[in-house]
JSON list of C-alpha atoms in Angstrom, two decimals:
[
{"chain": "S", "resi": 263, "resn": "UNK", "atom": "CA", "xyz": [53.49, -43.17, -10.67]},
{"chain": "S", "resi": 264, "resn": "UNK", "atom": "CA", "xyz": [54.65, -45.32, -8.42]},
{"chain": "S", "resi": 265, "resn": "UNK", "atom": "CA", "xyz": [54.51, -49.42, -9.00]},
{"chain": "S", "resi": 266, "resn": "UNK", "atom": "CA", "xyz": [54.80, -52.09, -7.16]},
{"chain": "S", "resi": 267, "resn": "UNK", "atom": "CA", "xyz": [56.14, -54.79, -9.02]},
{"chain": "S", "resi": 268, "resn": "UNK", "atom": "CA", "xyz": [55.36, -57.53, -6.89]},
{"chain": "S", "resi": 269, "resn": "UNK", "atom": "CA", "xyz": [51.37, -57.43, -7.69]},
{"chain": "S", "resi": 270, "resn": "UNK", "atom": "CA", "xyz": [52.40, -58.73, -11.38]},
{"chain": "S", "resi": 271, "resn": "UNK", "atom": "CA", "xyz": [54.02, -61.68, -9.86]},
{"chain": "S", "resi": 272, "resn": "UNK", "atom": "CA", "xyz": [51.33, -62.34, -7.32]},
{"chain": "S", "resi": 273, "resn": "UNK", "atom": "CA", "xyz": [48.41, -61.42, -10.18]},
{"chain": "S", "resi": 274, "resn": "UNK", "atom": "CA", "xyz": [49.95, -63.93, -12.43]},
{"chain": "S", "resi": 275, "resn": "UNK", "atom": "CA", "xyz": [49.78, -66.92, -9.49]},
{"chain": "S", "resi": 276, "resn": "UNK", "atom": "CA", "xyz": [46.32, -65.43, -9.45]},
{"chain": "S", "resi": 277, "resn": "UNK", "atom": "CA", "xyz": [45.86, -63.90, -6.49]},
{"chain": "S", "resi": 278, "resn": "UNK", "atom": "CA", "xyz": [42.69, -62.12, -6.53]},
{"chain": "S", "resi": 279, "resn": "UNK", "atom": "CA", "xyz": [43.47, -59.48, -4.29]},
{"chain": "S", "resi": 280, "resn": "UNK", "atom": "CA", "xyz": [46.55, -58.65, -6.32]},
{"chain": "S", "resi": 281, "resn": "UNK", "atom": "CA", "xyz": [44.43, -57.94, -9.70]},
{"chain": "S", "resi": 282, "resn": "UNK", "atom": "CA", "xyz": [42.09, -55.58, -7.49]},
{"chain": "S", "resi": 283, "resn": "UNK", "atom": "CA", "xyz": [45.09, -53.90, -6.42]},
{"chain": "S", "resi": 284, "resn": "UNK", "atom": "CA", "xyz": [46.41, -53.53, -9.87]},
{"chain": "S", "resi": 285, "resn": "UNK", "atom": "CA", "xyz": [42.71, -52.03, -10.99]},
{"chain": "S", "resi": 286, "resn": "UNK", "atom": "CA", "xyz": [42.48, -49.70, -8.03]},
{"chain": "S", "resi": 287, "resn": "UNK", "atom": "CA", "xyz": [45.97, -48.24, -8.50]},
{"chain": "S", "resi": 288, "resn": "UNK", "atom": "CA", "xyz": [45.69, -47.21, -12.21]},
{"chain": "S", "resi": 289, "resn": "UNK", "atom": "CA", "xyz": [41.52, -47.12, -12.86]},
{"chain": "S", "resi": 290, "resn": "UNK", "atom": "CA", "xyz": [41.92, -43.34, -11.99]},
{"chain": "S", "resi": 291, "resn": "UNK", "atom": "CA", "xyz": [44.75, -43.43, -15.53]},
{"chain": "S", "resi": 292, "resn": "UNK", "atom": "CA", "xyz": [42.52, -45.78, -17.54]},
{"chain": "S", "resi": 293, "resn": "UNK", "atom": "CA", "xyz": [39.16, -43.67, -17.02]},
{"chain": "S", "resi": 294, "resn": "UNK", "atom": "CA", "xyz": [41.55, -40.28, -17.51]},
{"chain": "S", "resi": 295, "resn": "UNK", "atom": "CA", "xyz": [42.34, -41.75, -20.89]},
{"chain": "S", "resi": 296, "resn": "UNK", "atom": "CA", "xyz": [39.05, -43.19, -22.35]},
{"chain": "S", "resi": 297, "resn": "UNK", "atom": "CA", "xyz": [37.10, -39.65, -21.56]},
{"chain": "S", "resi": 298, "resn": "UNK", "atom": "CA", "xyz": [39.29, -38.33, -23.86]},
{"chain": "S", "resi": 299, "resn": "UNK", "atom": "CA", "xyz": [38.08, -40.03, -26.50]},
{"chain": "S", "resi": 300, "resn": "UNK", "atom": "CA", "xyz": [34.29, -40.55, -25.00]},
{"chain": "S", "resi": 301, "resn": "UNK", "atom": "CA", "xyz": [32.31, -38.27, -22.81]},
{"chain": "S", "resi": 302, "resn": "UNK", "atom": "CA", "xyz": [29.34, -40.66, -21.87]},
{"chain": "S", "resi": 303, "resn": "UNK", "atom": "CA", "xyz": [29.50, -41.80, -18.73]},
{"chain": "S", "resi": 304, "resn": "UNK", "atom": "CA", "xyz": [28.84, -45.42, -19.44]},
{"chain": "S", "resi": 305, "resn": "UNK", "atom": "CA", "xyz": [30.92, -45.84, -22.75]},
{"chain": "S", "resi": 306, "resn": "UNK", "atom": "CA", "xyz": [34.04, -44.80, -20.38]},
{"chain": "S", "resi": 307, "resn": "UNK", "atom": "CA", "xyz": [32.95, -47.38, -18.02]},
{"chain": "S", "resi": 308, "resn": "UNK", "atom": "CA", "xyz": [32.35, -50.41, -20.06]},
{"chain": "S", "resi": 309, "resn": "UNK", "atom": "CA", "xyz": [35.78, -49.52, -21.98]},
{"chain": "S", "resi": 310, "resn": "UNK", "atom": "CA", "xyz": [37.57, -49.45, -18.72]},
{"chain": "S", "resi": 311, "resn": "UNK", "atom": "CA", "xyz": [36.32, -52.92, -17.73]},
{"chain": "S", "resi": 312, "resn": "UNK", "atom": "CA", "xyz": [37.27, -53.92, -21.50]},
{"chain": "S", "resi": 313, "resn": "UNK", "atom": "CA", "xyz": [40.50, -53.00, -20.95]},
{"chain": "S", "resi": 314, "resn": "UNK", "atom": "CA", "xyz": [40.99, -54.47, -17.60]},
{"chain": "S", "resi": 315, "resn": "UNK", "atom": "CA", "xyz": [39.60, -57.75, -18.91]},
{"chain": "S", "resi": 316, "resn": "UNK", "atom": "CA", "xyz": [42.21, -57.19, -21.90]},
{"chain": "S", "resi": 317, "resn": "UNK", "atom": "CA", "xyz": [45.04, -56.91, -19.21]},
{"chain": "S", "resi": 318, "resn": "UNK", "atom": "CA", "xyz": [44.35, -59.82, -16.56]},
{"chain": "S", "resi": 319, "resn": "UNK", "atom": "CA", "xyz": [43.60, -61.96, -20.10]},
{"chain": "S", "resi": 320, "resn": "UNK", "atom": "CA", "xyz": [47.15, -61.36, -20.96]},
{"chain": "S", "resi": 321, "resn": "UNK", "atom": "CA", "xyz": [48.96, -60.61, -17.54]},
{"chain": "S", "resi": 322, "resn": "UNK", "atom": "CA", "xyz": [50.62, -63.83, -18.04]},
{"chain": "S", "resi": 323, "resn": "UNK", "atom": "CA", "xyz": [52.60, -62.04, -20.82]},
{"chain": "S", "resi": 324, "resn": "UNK", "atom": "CA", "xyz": [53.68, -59.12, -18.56]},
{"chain": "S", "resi": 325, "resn": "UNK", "atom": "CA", "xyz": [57.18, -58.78, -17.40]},
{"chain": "S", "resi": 326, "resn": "UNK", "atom": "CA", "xyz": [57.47, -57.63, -13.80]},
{"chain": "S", "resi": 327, "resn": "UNK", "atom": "CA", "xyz": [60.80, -55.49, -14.34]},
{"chain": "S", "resi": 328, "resn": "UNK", "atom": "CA", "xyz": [58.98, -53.51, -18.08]},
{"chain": "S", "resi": 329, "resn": "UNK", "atom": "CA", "xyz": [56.82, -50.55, -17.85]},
{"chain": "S", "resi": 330, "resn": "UNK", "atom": "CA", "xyz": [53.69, -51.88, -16.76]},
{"chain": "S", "resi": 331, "resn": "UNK", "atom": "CA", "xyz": [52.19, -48.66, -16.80]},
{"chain": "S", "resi": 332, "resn": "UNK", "atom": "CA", "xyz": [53.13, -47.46, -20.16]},
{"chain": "S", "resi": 333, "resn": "UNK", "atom": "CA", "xyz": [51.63, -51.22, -21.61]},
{"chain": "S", "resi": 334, "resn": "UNK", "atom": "CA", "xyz": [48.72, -50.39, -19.71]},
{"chain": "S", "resi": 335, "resn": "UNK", "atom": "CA", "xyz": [47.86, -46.84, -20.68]},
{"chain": "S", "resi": 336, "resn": "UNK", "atom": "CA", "xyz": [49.01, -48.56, -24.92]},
{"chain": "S", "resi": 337, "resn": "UNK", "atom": "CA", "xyz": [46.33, -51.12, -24.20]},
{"chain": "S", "resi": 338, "resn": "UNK", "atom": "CA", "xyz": [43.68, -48.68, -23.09]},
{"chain": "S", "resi": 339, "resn": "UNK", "atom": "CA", "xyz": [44.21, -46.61, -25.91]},
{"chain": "S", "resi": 340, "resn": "UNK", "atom": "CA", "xyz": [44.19, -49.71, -28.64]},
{"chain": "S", "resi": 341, "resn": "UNK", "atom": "CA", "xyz": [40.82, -50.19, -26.79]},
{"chain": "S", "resi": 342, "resn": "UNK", "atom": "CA", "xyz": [39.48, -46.55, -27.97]},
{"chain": "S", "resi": 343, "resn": "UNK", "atom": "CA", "xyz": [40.50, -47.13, -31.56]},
{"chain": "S", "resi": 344, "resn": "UNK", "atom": "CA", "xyz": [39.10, -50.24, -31.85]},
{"chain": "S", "resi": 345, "resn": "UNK", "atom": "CA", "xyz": [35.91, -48.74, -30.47]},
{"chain": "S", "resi": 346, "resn": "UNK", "atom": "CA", "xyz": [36.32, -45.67, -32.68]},
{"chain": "S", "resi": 347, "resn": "UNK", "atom": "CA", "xyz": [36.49, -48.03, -35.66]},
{"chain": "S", "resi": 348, "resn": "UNK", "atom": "CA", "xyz": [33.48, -49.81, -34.44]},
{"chain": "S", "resi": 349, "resn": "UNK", "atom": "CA", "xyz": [31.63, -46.48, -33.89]},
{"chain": "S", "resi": 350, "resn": "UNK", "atom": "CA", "xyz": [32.44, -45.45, -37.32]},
{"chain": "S", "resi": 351, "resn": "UNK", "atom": "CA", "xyz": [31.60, -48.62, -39.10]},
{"chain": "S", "resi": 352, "resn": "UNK", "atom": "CA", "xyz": [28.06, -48.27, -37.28]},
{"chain": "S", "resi": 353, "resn": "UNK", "atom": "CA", "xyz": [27.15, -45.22, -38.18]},
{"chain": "S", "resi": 354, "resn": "UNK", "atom": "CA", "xyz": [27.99, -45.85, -41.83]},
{"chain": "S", "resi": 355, "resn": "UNK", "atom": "CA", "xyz": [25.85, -48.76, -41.60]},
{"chain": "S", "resi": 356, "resn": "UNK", "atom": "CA", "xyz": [22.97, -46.70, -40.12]},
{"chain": "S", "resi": 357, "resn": "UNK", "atom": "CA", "xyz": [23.26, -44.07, -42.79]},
{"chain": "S", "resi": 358, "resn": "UNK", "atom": "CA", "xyz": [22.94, -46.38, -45.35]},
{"chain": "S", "resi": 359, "resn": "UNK", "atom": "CA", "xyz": [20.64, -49.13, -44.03]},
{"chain": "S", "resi": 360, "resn": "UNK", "atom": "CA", "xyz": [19.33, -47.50, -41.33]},
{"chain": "S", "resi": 361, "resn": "UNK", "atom": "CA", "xyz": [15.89, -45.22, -41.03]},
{"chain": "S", "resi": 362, "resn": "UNK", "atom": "CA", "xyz": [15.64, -41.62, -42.40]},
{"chain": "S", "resi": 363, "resn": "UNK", "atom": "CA", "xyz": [13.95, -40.49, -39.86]},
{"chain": "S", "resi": 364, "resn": "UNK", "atom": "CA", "xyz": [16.39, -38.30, -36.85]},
{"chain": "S", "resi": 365, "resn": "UNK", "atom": "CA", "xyz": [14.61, -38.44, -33.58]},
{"chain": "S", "resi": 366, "resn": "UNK", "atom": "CA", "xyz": [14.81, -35.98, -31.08]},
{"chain": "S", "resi": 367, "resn": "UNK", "atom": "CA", "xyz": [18.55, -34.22, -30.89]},
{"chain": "S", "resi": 368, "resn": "UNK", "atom": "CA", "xyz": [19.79, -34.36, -27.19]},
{"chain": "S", "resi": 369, "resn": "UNK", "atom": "CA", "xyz": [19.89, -31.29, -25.31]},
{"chain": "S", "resi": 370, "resn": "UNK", "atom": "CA", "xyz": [23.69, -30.86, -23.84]},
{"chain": "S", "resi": 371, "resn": "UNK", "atom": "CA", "xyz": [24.21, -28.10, -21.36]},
{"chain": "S", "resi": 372, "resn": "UNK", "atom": "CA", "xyz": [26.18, -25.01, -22.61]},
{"chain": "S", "resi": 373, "resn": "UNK", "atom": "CA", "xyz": [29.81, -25.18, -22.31]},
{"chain": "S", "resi": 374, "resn": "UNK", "atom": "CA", "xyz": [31.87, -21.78, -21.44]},
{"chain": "S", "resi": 375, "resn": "UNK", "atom": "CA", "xyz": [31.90, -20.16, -25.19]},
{"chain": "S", "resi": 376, "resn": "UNK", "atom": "CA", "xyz": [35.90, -20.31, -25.79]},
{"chain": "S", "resi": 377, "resn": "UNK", "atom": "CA", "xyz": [36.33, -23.96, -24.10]},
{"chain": "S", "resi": 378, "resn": "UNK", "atom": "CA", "xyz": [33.31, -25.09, -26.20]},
{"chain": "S", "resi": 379, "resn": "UNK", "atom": "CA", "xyz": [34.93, -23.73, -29.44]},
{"chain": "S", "resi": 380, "resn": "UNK", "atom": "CA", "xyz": [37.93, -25.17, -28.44]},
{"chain": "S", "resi": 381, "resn": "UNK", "atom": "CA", "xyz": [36.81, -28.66, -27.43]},
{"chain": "S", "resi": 382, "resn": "UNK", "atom": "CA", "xyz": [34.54, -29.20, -30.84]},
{"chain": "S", "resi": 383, "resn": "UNK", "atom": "CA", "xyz": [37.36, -28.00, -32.89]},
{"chain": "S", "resi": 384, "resn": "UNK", "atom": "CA", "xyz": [39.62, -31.09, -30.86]},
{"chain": "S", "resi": 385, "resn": "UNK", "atom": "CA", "xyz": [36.88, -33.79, -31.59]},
{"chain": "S", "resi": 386, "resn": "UNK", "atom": "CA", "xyz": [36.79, -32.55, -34.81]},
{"chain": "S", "resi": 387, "resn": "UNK", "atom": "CA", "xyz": [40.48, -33.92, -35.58]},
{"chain": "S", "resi": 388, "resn": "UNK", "atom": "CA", "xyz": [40.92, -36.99, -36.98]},
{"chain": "S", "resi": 389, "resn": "UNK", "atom": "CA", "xyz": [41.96, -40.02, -33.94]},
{"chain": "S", "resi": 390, "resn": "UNK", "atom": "CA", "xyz": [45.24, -39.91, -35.55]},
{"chain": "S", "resi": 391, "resn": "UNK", "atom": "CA", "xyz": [46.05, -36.32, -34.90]},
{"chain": "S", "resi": 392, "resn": "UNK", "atom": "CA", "xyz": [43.42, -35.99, -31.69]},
{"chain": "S", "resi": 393, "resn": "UNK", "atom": "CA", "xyz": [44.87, -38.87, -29.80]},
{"chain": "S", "resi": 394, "resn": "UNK", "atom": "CA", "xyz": [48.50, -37.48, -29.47]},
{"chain": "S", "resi": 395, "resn": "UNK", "atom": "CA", "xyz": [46.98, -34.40, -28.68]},
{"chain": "S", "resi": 396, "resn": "UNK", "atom": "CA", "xyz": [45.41, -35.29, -25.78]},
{"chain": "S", "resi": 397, "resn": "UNK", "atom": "CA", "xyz": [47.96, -37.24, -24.46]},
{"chain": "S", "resi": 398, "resn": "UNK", "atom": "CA", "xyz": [50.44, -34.77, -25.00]},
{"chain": "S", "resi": 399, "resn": "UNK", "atom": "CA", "xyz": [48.50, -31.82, -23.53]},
{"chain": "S", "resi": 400, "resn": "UNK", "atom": "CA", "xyz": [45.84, -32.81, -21.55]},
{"chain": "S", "resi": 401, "resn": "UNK", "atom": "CA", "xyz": [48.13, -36.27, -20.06]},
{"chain": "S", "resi": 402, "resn": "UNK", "atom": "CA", "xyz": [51.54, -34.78, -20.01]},
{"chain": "S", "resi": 403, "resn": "UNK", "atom": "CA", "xyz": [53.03, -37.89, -21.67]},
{"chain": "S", "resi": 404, "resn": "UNK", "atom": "CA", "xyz": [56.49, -37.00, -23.05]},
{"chain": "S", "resi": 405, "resn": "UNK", "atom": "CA", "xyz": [56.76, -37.48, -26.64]},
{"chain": "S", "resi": 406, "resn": "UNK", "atom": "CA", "xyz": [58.45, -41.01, -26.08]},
{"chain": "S", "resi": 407, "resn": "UNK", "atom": "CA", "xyz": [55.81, -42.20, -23.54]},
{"chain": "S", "resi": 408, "resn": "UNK", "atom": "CA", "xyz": [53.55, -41.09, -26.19]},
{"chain": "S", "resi": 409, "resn": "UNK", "atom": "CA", "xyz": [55.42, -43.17, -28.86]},
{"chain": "S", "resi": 410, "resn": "UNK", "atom": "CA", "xyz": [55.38, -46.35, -26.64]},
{"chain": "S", "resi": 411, "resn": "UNK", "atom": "CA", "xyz": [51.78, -45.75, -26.28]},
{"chain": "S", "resi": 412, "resn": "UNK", "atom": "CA", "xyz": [50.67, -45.71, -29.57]},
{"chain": "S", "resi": 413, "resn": "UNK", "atom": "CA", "xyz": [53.71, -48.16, -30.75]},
{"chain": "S", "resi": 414, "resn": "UNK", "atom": "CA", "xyz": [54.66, -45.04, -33.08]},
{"chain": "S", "resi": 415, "resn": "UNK", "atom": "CA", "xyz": [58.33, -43.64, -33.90]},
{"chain": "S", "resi": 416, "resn": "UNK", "atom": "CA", "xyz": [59.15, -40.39, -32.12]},
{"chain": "S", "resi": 417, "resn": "UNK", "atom": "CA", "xyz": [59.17, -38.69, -35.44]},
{"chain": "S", "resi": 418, "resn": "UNK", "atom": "CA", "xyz": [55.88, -39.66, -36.09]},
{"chain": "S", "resi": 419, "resn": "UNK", "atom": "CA", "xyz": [54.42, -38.56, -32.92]},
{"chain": "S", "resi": 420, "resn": "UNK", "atom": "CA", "xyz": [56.01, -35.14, -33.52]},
{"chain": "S", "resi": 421, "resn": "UNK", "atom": "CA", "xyz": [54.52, -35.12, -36.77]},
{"chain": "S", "resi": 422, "resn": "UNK", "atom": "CA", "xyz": [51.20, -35.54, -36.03]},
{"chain": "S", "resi": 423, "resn": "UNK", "atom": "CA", "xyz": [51.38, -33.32, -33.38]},
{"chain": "S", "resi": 424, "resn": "UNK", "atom": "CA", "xyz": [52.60, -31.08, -35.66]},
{"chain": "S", "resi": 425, "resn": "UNK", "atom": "CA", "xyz": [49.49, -31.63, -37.39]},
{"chain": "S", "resi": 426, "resn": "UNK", "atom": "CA", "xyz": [46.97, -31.66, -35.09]},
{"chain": "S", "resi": 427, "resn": "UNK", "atom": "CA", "xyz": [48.24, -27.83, -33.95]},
{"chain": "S", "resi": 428, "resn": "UNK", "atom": "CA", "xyz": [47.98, -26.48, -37.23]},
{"chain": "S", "resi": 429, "resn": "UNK", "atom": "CA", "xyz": [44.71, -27.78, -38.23]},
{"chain": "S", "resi": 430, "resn": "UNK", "atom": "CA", "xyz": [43.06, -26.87, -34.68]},
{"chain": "S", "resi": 431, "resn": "UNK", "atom": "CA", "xyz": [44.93, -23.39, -35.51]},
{"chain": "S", "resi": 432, "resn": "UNK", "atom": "CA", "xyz": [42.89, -22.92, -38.90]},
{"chain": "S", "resi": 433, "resn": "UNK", "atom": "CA", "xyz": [39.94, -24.30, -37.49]},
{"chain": "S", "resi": 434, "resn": "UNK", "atom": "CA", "xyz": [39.93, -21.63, -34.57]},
{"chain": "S", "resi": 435, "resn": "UNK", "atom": "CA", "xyz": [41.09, -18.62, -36.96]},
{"chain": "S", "resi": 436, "resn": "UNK", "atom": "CA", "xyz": [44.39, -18.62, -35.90]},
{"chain": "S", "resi": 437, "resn": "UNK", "atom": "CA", "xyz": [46.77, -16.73, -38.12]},
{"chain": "S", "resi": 438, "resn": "UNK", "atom": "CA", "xyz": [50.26, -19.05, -38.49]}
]
């Protein structure tokens, strides 16, 4: 993707029109990597302006000439963990404080048999395994895009994509 350099400069001297630039050209990346982690249509919305908020917060800090993509797409994803965590820390509050009662379930529509299979099995993984995942198949990051990301070693990225296909493998019936 393509950057122009100059909106950093002209977003930190606060030029308005420079930070709408800056969300037009990558809001298509930062939505693409939040509904990876959350299909409602809202939660991927109000994480995207989270994020965005995040980044003109801090664009002071950004260095014209570094990968301002890359810091972008590492901030969005810090974003979805610390949302994850949230999530998680709710719903262990609700299971322990919260009523017995379950209302209604929500009716989803049917998803193609092997895709459905295959996407339950993915949001099944732990973040730590799912996130590379997705970034490395669904995203096309390269392993070290993918490291800078998630401020990971190489190693470790390989690792725990390592992981995630062998656990995705026994969880679909694979034989290894």
């Amino acid at each position: 993707m393509e950057f122009d350099r100059e909106l950093i400069v002209r977003a930190q001297a606060g030029e308005g029109s420079a930070c709408e630039a800056i969300v037009e050209q990558f809001a298509p990346m930062v939505y693409r990597l939040i509904s990876r982690f959350f299909r409602s249509r809202e939660d991927v919305e109000d994480l995207a302006q989270d994020v965005f908020l995040k980044v003109f917060a801090r664009i002071d800090q950004v260095k014209p000439d570094e990968n301002f993509p890359g810091w972008l797409a590492r901030v969005t994803v810090n974003t979805c963990y610390d949302e994850l965590r949230k999530t998680r820390r709710r719903k262990v509050a609700m299971e322990t404080y919260g009523p017995e009662t379950v209302a209604e379930p929500i009716t989803v529509q049917p998803e193609p048999e092997s895709f459905g299979k295959a996407w339950l099995a993915v949001q099944r993984l732990d973040p730590k395994l799912r996130i590379p995942l997705l970034l490395k198949e669904v995203e096309e990051m390269s392993i070290e895009e993918i490291a800078r990301t998630m401020g990971l070693t190489e190693t470790n990225v390989k690792v725990r994509l390592f992981r995630a296909r062998k656990k995705l493998a026994a969880m679909l019936g694979e034989r290894e």
